[in-house]
Amino acid sequence: MRSFLTTAVPETPAARTATENIDSTKAKIAMRLEGLWKTYPGNLQPAVKGLSLDVYDGEIVTLLGPSGCGKTTTLRMAAGLEVPDLGDIFFGDTAVVMSSRRLCLAPNKRNVGMVFQSYAIWPHMTVAENVAFPLKARRFPRKEIRDRVRRALELVGMAGFEDRPGPLLSGGQQQRVAFARALVTEPRVLLLDEPFSNLDAKLREQMRIRVKLLQRRLNIALLFVTHDQIEALSLSNRIALMNFGVVQQQGDPRLLYEKPVNEFVRDFVGRTLLFKGTVQSSNPSGQLAIALEGASDCVVFGRTYDPDSIKTGSLVYIGVRPEDVEIHPASGTKVPPGMIGGTAQAALFVGERIEYQVEIQGQGEILIYGERHNPIDEGSKVWLKLRPEGHSAWASNWSHKEDGE
Ligand SMILES: Nc1ncnc2c1ncn2[C@@H]1O[C@H](COP(=O)(O)OP(=O)(O)OP(=O)(O)O)[C@@H](O)[C@H]1O
Ligand SMILES: [Mg+2]
């Protein structure tokens, strides 16, 4: 078996490529969760409902979702801290949970490391003692413990802190010690439950980068839990977005952002502007051409996941990501074809951009992002241009009658 503490994997461009583009036909499954169900005693609703997820060697998979959606429960089942009511868990080819056979291996019989939100650094131990603890519990020889602890601390950038007592560390340092302790047994899978949530924004950013680099070097599988979408988008090879114990969509971050399968995914990952439109043409696979309401000759392309109900003639909301709209000051009285006219009612400077509330004939008020170098005066006429394609279409409840047209 490979050992990343005794022979560290060099950070080569090849290793980098391997982790960024996981080819599921070639990479090996490090952990497979299959049809997991869990209802806590006394609860009516299951915390996790039929969850299935594969994590490949060298991959970062994130469980993302709102509070109470079942992320920690899933992670605890993977670690062996909760027993699923139903379902199987495999580490590589080995079953560690098989509900039909009442098999459920204890945490120390699974090849996992775990880092919790609270770090759980023992205050009565030094840094080295904290990191050595899992090895002592497994009765490793003294010399090997010393070597592994040294390498694990080097990996997380904490060499030289061996004798420092746990309480005399900053939050970020405690967190790195928790990582070293989770890595010291050389797990195939590392489970992280909101490990950055106690850190301030700057430190979180640094830790995000540190974890990404560390994971590339070690090439281990990482299942990461967060409810922070920026963290999920920036760190993950794949995201599984959960709600009410169910995975709503899983795929690479771009897929969830650009092709959300339902309104929950659309609204949880990034922001979406909703424009009114009428479907001009459609095909059975859900590709649509949509005419924008209140604009002459402005047609955009997008898709729906509900081609049975959204078809030619349907009134829809077009889901548009804010960066897919350009805002320009009007340079005449007649709105050019392909553009939408409006009035910038309010301009809000928010640092990296300016947000304009724009009143659009036939659409209502929509918040549009503009770049900060060319501010537009409040009250002035503007022209909007949407990216021609890549939008999503959603069932709507608007009607021409309501608009008085
Ligand atoms: N030990 C427990 N006993 C009873 N119910 C529990 C227990 N742990 C979690 N739950 C319930 O199970 C559901 C899922 O909880 P879980 O901790 O998995 O959510 P989460 O997605 O991790 O949320 P958060 O983002 O707040 O950490 C919630 O409704 C929660 O109240
Ligand atoms: Mg949780």
Short mmCIF file of C-alpha atoms and ligand atoms in Angstrom, two decimals:
data_model
loop_
_atom_site.label_atom_id
_atom_site.label_comp_id
_atom_site.label_asym_id
_atom_site.label_seq_id
_atom_site.Cartn_x
_atom_site.Cartn_y
_atom_site.Cartn_z
CA MET A 1 0.00 0.00 0.00
CA ARG A 2 1.25 3.50 -0.76
CA SER A 3 2.41 5.58 2.16
CA PHE A 4 2.24 9.32 1.92
CA LEU A 5 3.86 9.94 5.26
CA THR A 6 6.96 7.88 4.60
CA THR A 7 7.23 8.63 0.87
CA ALA A 8 5.43 11.88 0.16
CA VAL A 9 3.91 12.12 -3.30
CA PRO A 10 5.75 14.92 -5.11
CA GLU A 11 3.65 17.83 -6.24
CA THR A 12 4.13 17.28 -9.97
CA PRO A 13 2.09 18.75 -12.82
CA ALA A 14 0.96 15.17 -13.58
CA ALA A 15 -0.38 14.72 -10.05
CA ARG A 16 -2.19 18.01 -10.45
CA THR A 17 -3.92 16.98 -13.65
CA ALA A 18 -4.90 13.67 -12.16
CA THR A 19 -6.78 15.29 -9.31
CA GLU A 20 -8.43 17.99 -11.32
CA ASN A 21 -9.89 15.81 -14.03
CA ILE A 22 -11.07 12.65 -12.38
CA ASP A 23 -11.88 10.14 -15.08
CA SER A 24 -14.48 7.93 -13.44
CA THR A 25 -13.81 5.15 -15.96
CA LYS A 26 -10.17 4.88 -14.83
CA ALA A 27 -9.98 6.20 -11.25
CA LYS A 28 -10.67 3.78 -8.43
CA ILE A 29 -13.58 4.26 -6.08
CA ALA A 30 -12.21 5.06 -2.65
CA MET A 31 -15.61 5.07 -0.95
CA ARG A 32 -19.08 4.12 -2.16
CA LEU A 33 -22.22 5.07 -0.23
CA GLU A 34 -25.20 3.13 -1.52
CA GLY A 35 -28.87 3.74 -0.68
CA LEU A 36 -28.26 5.08 2.84
CA TRP A 37 -31.27 5.78 5.07
CA LYS A 38 -31.14 7.10 8.61
CA THR A 39 -33.92 8.15 10.98
CA TYR A 40 -32.87 9.18 14.48
CA PRO A 41 -34.87 7.68 17.34
CA GLY A 42 -37.87 9.85 18.17
CA ASN A 43 -37.80 11.70 14.81
CA LEU A 44 -40.60 11.22 12.27
CA GLN A 45 -38.61 12.41 9.27
CA PRO A 46 -35.50 10.55 8.11
CA ALA A 47 -32.34 12.68 8.30
CA VAL A 48 -30.99 10.94 5.17
CA LYS A 49 -33.20 9.36 2.50
CA GLY A 50 -31.71 6.88 0.05
CA LEU A 51 -28.39 8.67 -0.43
CA SER A 52 -25.90 7.22 -2.93
CA LEU A 53 -22.50 8.75 -3.65
CA ASP A 54 -19.13 7.59 -4.95
CA VAL A 55 -15.86 9.27 -4.02
CA TYR A 56 -12.85 8.42 -6.18
CA ASP A 57 -9.20 8.32 -5.16
CA GLY A 58 -7.73 11.81 -5.53
CA GLU A 59 -11.11 13.53 -5.62
CA ILE A 60 -12.67 16.23 -3.45
CA VAL A 61 -16.42 15.70 -3.17
CA THR A 62 -18.48 18.18 -1.24
CA LEU A 63 -21.78 17.63 0.50
CA LEU A 64 -23.42 21.04 0.29
CA GLY A 65 -26.80 22.06 1.62
CA PRO A 66 -28.74 24.09 4.17
CA SER A 67 -28.65 23.46 7.90
CA GLY A 68 -30.34 20.20 8.90
CA CYS A 69 -30.30 18.64 5.41
CA GLY A 70 -28.35 15.57 6.58
CA LYS A 71 -24.70 16.38 5.73
CA THR A 72 -23.17 15.54 9.11
CA THR A 73 -25.35 12.44 9.43
CA THR A 74 -24.00 11.21 6.08
CA LEU A 75 -20.42 11.88 7.13
CA ARG A 76 -20.91 10.18 10.49
CA MET A 77 -22.31 7.09 8.76
CA ALA A 78 -19.25 7.03 6.50
CA ALA A 79 -16.94 7.35 9.53
CA GLY A 80 -18.77 4.64 11.49
CA LEU A 81 -20.11 6.99 14.16
CA GLU A 82 -23.76 6.32 13.15
CA VAL A 83 -25.29 3.08 11.93
CA PRO A 84 -27.50 3.46 8.83
CA ASP A 85 -30.98 1.91 9.00
CA LEU A 86 -30.52 0.70 5.46
CA GLY A 87 -27.82 0.80 2.80
CA ASP A 88 -24.24 -0.27 2.18
CA ILE A 89 -20.85 1.42 2.43
CA PHE A 90 -17.72 0.21 0.68
CA PHE A 91 -14.13 1.34 1.08
CA GLY A 92 -12.55 0.28 -2.19
CA ASP A 93 -13.91 -3.22 -2.72
CA THR A 94 -14.38 -3.93 0.97
CA ALA A 95 -17.84 -3.64 2.53
CA VAL A 96 -17.72 -1.81 5.87
CA VAL A 97 -21.52 -1.57 6.13
CA MET A 98 -23.97 -4.03 4.65
CA SER A 99 -27.38 -3.68 6.21
CA SER A 100 -28.75 -6.93 4.75
CA ARG A 101 -26.01 -8.83 6.63
CA ARG A 102 -26.10 -6.58 9.71
CA LEU A 103 -22.46 -5.74 9.07
CA CYS A 104 -21.19 -2.42 10.44
CA LEU A 105 -17.48 -2.04 11.13
CA ALA A 106 -16.28 0.22 13.97
CA PRO A 107 -14.58 3.53 13.04
CA ASN A 108 -11.07 2.23 13.78
CA LYS A 109 -11.65 -0.68 11.37
CA ARG A 110 -12.28 1.77 8.50
CA ASN A 111 -9.52 3.49 6.63
CA VAL A 112 -10.74 7.05 7.40
CA GLY A 113 -9.54 10.23 9.02
CA MET A 114 -11.98 12.87 10.21
CA VAL A 115 -11.73 16.57 11.03
CA PHE A 116 -14.62 18.17 12.89
CA GLN A 117 -15.81 21.76 13.03
CA SER A 118 -14.52 22.03 16.62
CA TYR A 119 -11.08 20.48 15.78
CA ALA A 120 -11.31 18.52 19.07
CA ILE A 121 -7.65 19.12 19.96
CA TRP A 122 -7.02 17.67 23.42
CA PRO A 123 -5.99 20.54 25.69
CA HIS A 124 -3.93 18.41 28.10
CA MET A 125 -1.64 17.19 25.31
CA THR A 126 1.11 18.80 23.28
CA VAL A 127 0.86 19.10 19.50
CA ALA A 128 2.99 15.96 18.99
CA GLU A 129 0.98 13.98 21.56
CA ASN A 130 -2.27 15.01 19.86
CA VAL A 131 -1.05 13.87 16.47
CA ALA A 132 0.47 10.66 17.85
CA PHE A 133 -2.72 9.65 19.63
CA PRO A 134 -4.37 7.57 16.86
CA LEU A 135 -1.09 5.73 16.28
CA LYS A 136 -0.62 4.96 19.99
CA ALA A 137 -4.20 3.67 20.12
CA ARG A 138 -3.28 1.32 17.27
CA ARG A 139 -0.07 0.31 19.06
CA PHE A 140 2.38 1.45 16.40
CA PRO A 141 6.10 1.07 17.28
CA ARG A 142 7.61 4.13 18.93
CA LYS A 143 10.02 4.98 16.13
CA GLU A 144 7.34 4.82 13.48
CA ILE A 145 5.10 7.06 15.57
CA ARG A 146 7.89 9.62 15.82
CA ASP A 147 8.56 9.55 12.07
CA ARG A 148 4.93 9.74 11.07
CA VAL A 149 4.16 12.58 13.48
CA ARG A 150 7.10 14.56 12.14
CA ARG A 151 6.02 14.07 8.54
CA ALA A 152 2.36 14.79 9.25
CA LEU A 153 3.30 18.06 10.97
CA GLU A 154 5.59 18.96 8.06
CA LEU A 155 2.74 18.31 5.65
CA VAL A 156 0.45 20.80 7.36
CA GLY A 157 3.21 23.36 7.93
CA MET A 158 3.43 22.85 11.71
CA ALA A 159 6.95 21.46 12.05
CA GLY A 160 8.65 23.01 15.10
CA PHE A 161 5.43 23.15 17.15
CA GLU A 162 5.77 19.58 18.51
CA ASP A 163 6.08 20.56 22.18
CA ARG A 164 3.54 23.40 22.21
CA PRO A 165 0.52 22.63 24.45
CA GLY A 166 -2.80 22.44 22.56
CA PRO A 167 -4.41 25.52 24.19
CA LEU A 168 -1.45 27.75 23.19
CA LEU A 169 -2.28 27.58 19.48
CA SER A 170 -4.31 29.93 17.30
CA GLY A 171 -7.54 28.67 15.71
CA GLY A 172 -5.85 28.11 12.36
CA GLN A 173 -2.95 26.25 13.98
CA GLN A 174 -5.29 24.01 15.99
CA GLN A 175 -7.04 23.27 12.78
CA ARG A 176 -3.83 22.22 11.07
CA VAL A 177 -2.99 19.97 14.01
CA ALA A 178 -6.43 18.38 13.63
CA PHE A 179 -5.59 17.74 9.96
CA ALA A 180 -2.23 16.21 10.87
CA ARG A 181 -3.95 13.95 13.40
CA ALA A 182 -6.49 12.86 10.79
CA LEU A 183 -3.76 12.17 8.23
CA VAL A 184 -1.28 10.38 10.48
CA THR A 185 -2.89 6.96 9.99
CA GLU A 186 -2.65 7.47 6.20
CA PRO A 187 -6.37 7.08 5.53
CA ARG A 188 -7.67 6.41 2.05
CA VAL A 189 -10.59 8.75 2.74
CA LEU A 190 -10.53 11.99 4.68
CA LEU A 191 -13.86 13.26 6.04
CA LEU A 192 -14.12 16.96 6.86
CA ASP A 193 -17.16 18.43 8.59
CA GLU A 194 -17.22 22.23 8.17
CA PRO A 195 -13.57 22.43 9.22
CA PHE A 196 -13.22 26.14 8.47
CA SER A 197 -16.38 27.50 10.02
CA ASN A 198 -14.65 28.74 13.19
CA LEU A 199 -12.02 30.69 11.27
CA ASP A 200 -12.26 34.29 10.11
CA ALA A 201 -12.82 35.01 6.41
CA LYS A 202 -9.13 35.60 5.49
CA LEU A 203 -7.93 32.47 7.28
CA ARG A 204 -10.69 30.42 5.68
CA GLU A 205 -9.46 31.45 2.27
CA GLN A 206 -5.88 30.47 3.17
CA MET A 207 -7.01 27.14 4.61
CA ARG A 208 -9.04 26.40 1.50
CA ILE A 209 -5.93 26.80 -0.65
CA ARG A 210 -3.82 24.84 1.84
CA VAL A 211 -6.26 21.92 1.81
CA LYS A 212 -6.45 21.91 -1.97
CA LEU A 213 -2.65 21.79 -2.27
CA LEU A 214 -2.35 19.16 0.45
CA GLN A 215 -4.96 16.98 -1.19
CA ARG A 216 -3.16 17.23 -4.53
CA ARG A 217 0.07 16.15 -2.92
CA LEU A 218 -1.45 13.20 -1.09
CA ASN A 219 -3.92 12.23 -3.79
CA ILE A 220 -6.39 10.91 -1.22
CA ALA A 221 -10.19 10.98 -1.45
CA LEU A 222 -11.80 13.78 0.46
CA LEU A 223 -15.46 14.11 1.43
CA PHE A 224 -16.04 17.62 2.63
CA VAL A 225 -19.14 19.08 4.29
CA THR A 226 -20.09 22.73 4.09
CA HIS A 227 -23.06 24.99 3.75
CA ASP A 228 -20.88 27.68 2.18
CA GLN A 229 -21.33 27.60 -1.57
CA ILE A 230 -18.15 29.54 -2.36
CA GLU A 231 -16.17 26.99 -0.37
CA ALA A 232 -17.91 24.17 -2.26
CA LEU A 233 -17.47 25.72 -5.70
CA SER A 234 -13.82 26.57 -5.20
CA LEU A 235 -12.63 23.34 -3.59
CA SER A 236 -14.58 20.53 -5.17
CA ASN A 237 -14.14 18.22 -8.13
CA ARG A 238 -17.75 17.30 -7.52
CA ILE A 239 -20.60 18.64 -5.41
CA ALA A 240 -23.60 16.74 -4.10
CA LEU A 241 -26.22 19.31 -3.17
CA MET A 242 -28.63 18.03 -0.51
CA ASN A 243 -32.01 19.15 0.77
CA PHE A 244 -34.20 17.33 3.29
CA GLY A 245 -31.90 14.30 3.31
CA VAL A 246 -31.96 13.85 -0.47
CA VAL A 247 -29.22 14.61 -3.02
CA GLN A 248 -30.87 17.07 -5.41
CA GLN A 249 -28.07 17.14 -7.97
CA GLN A 250 -24.48 16.00 -8.14
CA GLY A 251 -21.81 16.92 -10.62
CA ASP A 252 -18.88 19.25 -11.11
CA PRO A 253 -19.34 22.79 -9.75
CA ARG A 254 -19.86 24.22 -13.23
CA LEU A 255 -22.67 21.81 -13.98
CA LEU A 256 -24.59 22.79 -10.86
CA TYR A 257 -24.05 26.47 -11.58
CA GLU A 258 -24.83 26.38 -15.26
CA LYS A 259 -27.39 23.58 -15.48
CA PRO A 260 -29.36 23.40 -12.26
CA VAL A 261 -31.97 20.63 -12.44
CA ASN A 262 -34.49 22.30 -10.15
CA GLU A 263 -35.30 25.62 -8.50
CA PHE A 264 -33.68 24.59 -5.22
CA VAL A 265 -30.32 24.00 -6.92
CA ARG A 266 -30.70 27.15 -9.00
CA ASP A 267 -31.29 29.34 -5.96
CA PHE A 268 -28.83 27.67 -3.58
CA VAL A 269 -25.83 27.84 -5.90
CA GLY A 270 -25.17 31.45 -6.91
CA ARG A 271 -27.70 34.16 -7.71
CA THR A 272 -30.27 34.09 -10.44
CA LEU A 273 -32.18 36.91 -12.09
CA LEU A 274 -35.63 35.99 -13.35
CA PHE A 275 -36.82 37.60 -16.60
CA LYS A 276 -40.27 37.01 -18.06
CA GLY A 277 -40.41 35.42 -21.48
CA THR A 278 -42.49 33.41 -23.94
CA VAL A 279 -41.20 30.18 -25.46
CA GLN A 280 -40.95 30.68 -29.22
CA SER A 281 -39.81 27.21 -30.11
CA SER A 282 -38.90 24.05 -28.24
CA ASN A 283 -37.72 20.52 -28.83
CA PRO A 284 -38.41 17.30 -26.89
CA SER A 285 -35.01 17.35 -25.20
CA GLY A 286 -35.86 20.66 -23.56
CA GLN A 287 -33.89 23.12 -25.73
CA LEU A 288 -35.79 26.39 -26.02
CA ALA A 289 -35.78 29.71 -27.84
CA ILE A 290 -37.41 32.32 -25.62
CA ALA A 291 -38.59 35.84 -26.51
CA LEU A 292 -38.07 38.38 -23.75
CA GLU A 293 -41.10 40.25 -22.53
CA GLY A 294 -41.01 44.03 -23.07
CA ALA A 295 -38.26 43.92 -25.70
CA SER A 296 -38.51 43.93 -29.43
CA ASP A 297 -36.64 41.22 -31.25
CA CYS A 298 -34.78 39.88 -28.21
CA VAL A 299 -34.60 36.10 -28.26
CA VAL A 300 -32.32 34.00 -26.04
CA PHE A 301 -31.66 30.28 -25.86
CA GLY A 302 -31.80 27.98 -22.88
CA ARG A 303 -33.11 24.71 -21.57
CA THR A 304 -35.72 23.23 -19.30
CA TYR A 305 -35.69 19.97 -17.34
CA ASP A 306 -39.46 19.82 -17.69
CA PRO A 307 -40.07 19.64 -21.48
CA ASP A 308 -43.52 18.11 -20.91
CA SER A 309 -44.89 21.26 -19.34
CA ILE A 310 -42.64 23.97 -20.81
CA LYS A 311 -43.07 24.09 -24.58
CA THR A 312 -43.79 26.46 -27.45
CA GLY A 313 -46.15 29.21 -26.27
CA SER A 314 -45.46 28.73 -22.52
CA LEU A 315 -44.94 31.86 -20.42
CA VAL A 316 -41.78 31.24 -18.40
CA TYR A 317 -39.20 32.77 -16.13
CA ILE A 318 -35.77 32.81 -17.72
CA GLY A 319 -33.08 32.10 -15.13
CA VAL A 320 -30.11 34.34 -15.92
CA ARG A 321 -26.88 34.48 -13.91
CA PRO A 322 -26.04 38.12 -13.02
CA GLU A 323 -22.74 38.07 -14.94
CA ASP A 324 -24.64 37.09 -18.09
CA VAL A 325 -26.26 40.53 -18.38
CA GLU A 326 -24.47 43.66 -19.58
CA ILE A 327 -25.75 47.07 -18.59
CA HIS A 328 -24.99 50.12 -20.75
CA PRO A 329 -26.10 53.75 -20.53
CA ALA A 330 -28.70 54.39 -23.26
CA SER A 331 -27.22 56.29 -26.19
CA GLY A 332 -30.44 57.22 -27.97
CA THR A 333 -34.20 57.06 -27.57
CA LYS A 334 -34.82 53.89 -29.57
CA VAL A 335 -33.71 50.64 -27.93
CA PRO A 336 -31.64 48.67 -30.46
CA PRO A 337 -32.91 45.23 -31.53
CA GLY A 338 -31.69 42.45 -29.23
CA MET A 339 -31.48 44.77 -26.23
CA ILE A 340 -33.90 45.62 -23.42
CA GLY A 341 -34.58 49.17 -22.33
CA GLY A 342 -35.01 50.22 -18.70
CA THR A 343 -34.36 52.87 -16.10
CA ALA A 344 -31.66 52.61 -13.41
CA GLN A 345 -33.72 53.58 -10.36
CA ALA A 346 -30.97 53.06 -7.79
CA ALA A 347 -27.23 52.39 -7.89
CA LEU A 348 -25.57 50.59 -4.97
CA PHE A 349 -21.77 50.58 -4.79
CA VAL A 350 -20.81 47.28 -3.08
CA GLY A 351 -17.04 47.29 -3.64
CA GLU A 352 -16.15 45.02 -6.52
CA ARG A 353 -19.23 46.07 -8.53
CA ILE A 354 -22.22 48.37 -8.66
CA GLU A 355 -25.71 46.89 -8.29
CA TYR A 356 -28.47 48.71 -10.17
CA GLN A 357 -32.15 48.32 -9.55
CA VAL A 358 -33.51 48.58 -13.07
CA GLU A 359 -37.18 49.11 -13.89
CA ILE A 360 -37.96 47.33 -17.14
CA GLN A 361 -41.15 47.71 -19.14
CA GLY A 362 -43.10 44.44 -18.96
CA GLN A 363 -40.60 42.86 -16.54
CA GLY A 364 -40.74 44.86 -13.32
CA GLU A 365 -37.68 45.62 -11.20
CA ILE A 366 -34.53 43.51 -11.56
CA LEU A 367 -31.18 43.91 -9.79
CA ILE A 368 -28.41 44.07 -12.40
CA TYR A 369 -24.65 43.96 -11.71
CA GLY A 370 -22.47 46.58 -13.41
CA GLU A 371 -18.73 47.10 -13.31
CA ARG A 372 -17.44 49.74 -10.94
CA HIS A 373 -15.23 51.68 -13.39
CA ASN A 374 -18.09 53.09 -15.49
CA PRO A 375 -20.84 54.08 -13.09
CA ILE A 376 -24.25 54.98 -14.48
CA ASP A 377 -26.23 57.83 -12.90
CA GLU A 378 -29.31 56.97 -10.91
CA GLY A 379 -32.48 57.81 -12.84
CA SER A 380 -30.89 57.45 -16.27
CA LYS A 381 -32.07 55.25 -19.12
CA VAL A 382 -30.13 52.03 -19.66
CA TRP A 383 -29.94 49.25 -22.22
CA LEU A 384 -29.45 45.66 -21.15
CA LYS A 385 -27.96 42.89 -23.21
CA LEU A 386 -28.33 39.25 -22.22
CA ARG A 387 -25.86 36.55 -23.21
CA PRO A 388 -27.53 34.84 -26.15
CA GLU A 389 -27.52 31.31 -24.71
CA GLY A 390 -26.97 29.10 -21.68
CA HIS A 391 -29.98 30.20 -19.64
CA SER A 392 -32.54 28.07 -17.83
CA ALA A 393 -36.33 28.24 -18.11
CA TRP A 394 -38.76 27.74 -15.25
CA ALA A 395 -42.51 27.38 -14.87
CA SER A 396 -44.04 30.75 -14.08
CA ASN A 397 -47.21 32.22 -12.72
CA TRP A 398 -47.09 35.55 -14.58
CA SER A 399 -49.66 36.42 -17.23
CA HIS A 400 -50.10 39.19 -19.79
CA LYS A 401 -53.39 40.12 -18.10
CA GLU A 402 -51.67 40.95 -14.78
CA ASP A 403 -49.35 43.28 -16.65
CA GLY A 404 -52.36 45.06 -18.15
CA GLU A 405 -51.30 44.22 -21.68
N1 LIG B 1 -28.39 12.82 17.38
C1 LIG B 1 -29.52 13.22 16.79
N2 LIG B 1 -30.72 12.89 17.30
C2 LIG B 1 -31.87 13.28 16.72
N3 LIG B 1 -31.94 14.02 15.59
C3 LIG B 1 -30.78 14.38 15.04
C4 LIG B 1 -29.50 14.01 15.60
N4 LIG B 1 -28.53 14.53 14.81
C5 LIG B 1 -29.14 15.18 13.80
N5 LIG B 1 -30.49 15.10 13.93
C6 LIG B 1 -31.48 15.65 13.00
O1 LIG B 1 -31.24 15.09 11.71
C7 LIG B 1 -31.36 16.08 10.70
C8 LIG B 1 -30.05 16.18 9.92
O2 LIG B 1 -29.05 16.65 10.79
P1 LIG B 1 -27.53 16.85 10.34
O3 LIG B 1 -26.75 17.16 11.57
O4 LIG B 1 -27.11 15.70 9.53
O5 LIG B 1 -27.66 18.14 9.41
P2 LIG B 1 -26.54 19.06 8.72
O6 LIG B 1 -26.87 19.09 7.28
O7 LIG B 1 -25.20 18.59 9.12
O8 LIG B 1 -26.85 20.49 9.34
P3 LIG B 1 -25.83 21.70 9.77
O9 LIG B 1 -25.45 22.41 8.50
O10 LIG B 1 -26.68 22.55 10.66
O11 LIG B 1 -24.67 21.08 10.49
C9 LIG B 1 -31.76 17.37 11.39
O12 LIG B 1 -33.15 17.49 11.30
C10 LIG B 1 -31.33 17.14 12.82
O13 LIG B 1 -32.16 17.85 13.71
MG MG B 2 -23.62 19.45 10.28
#
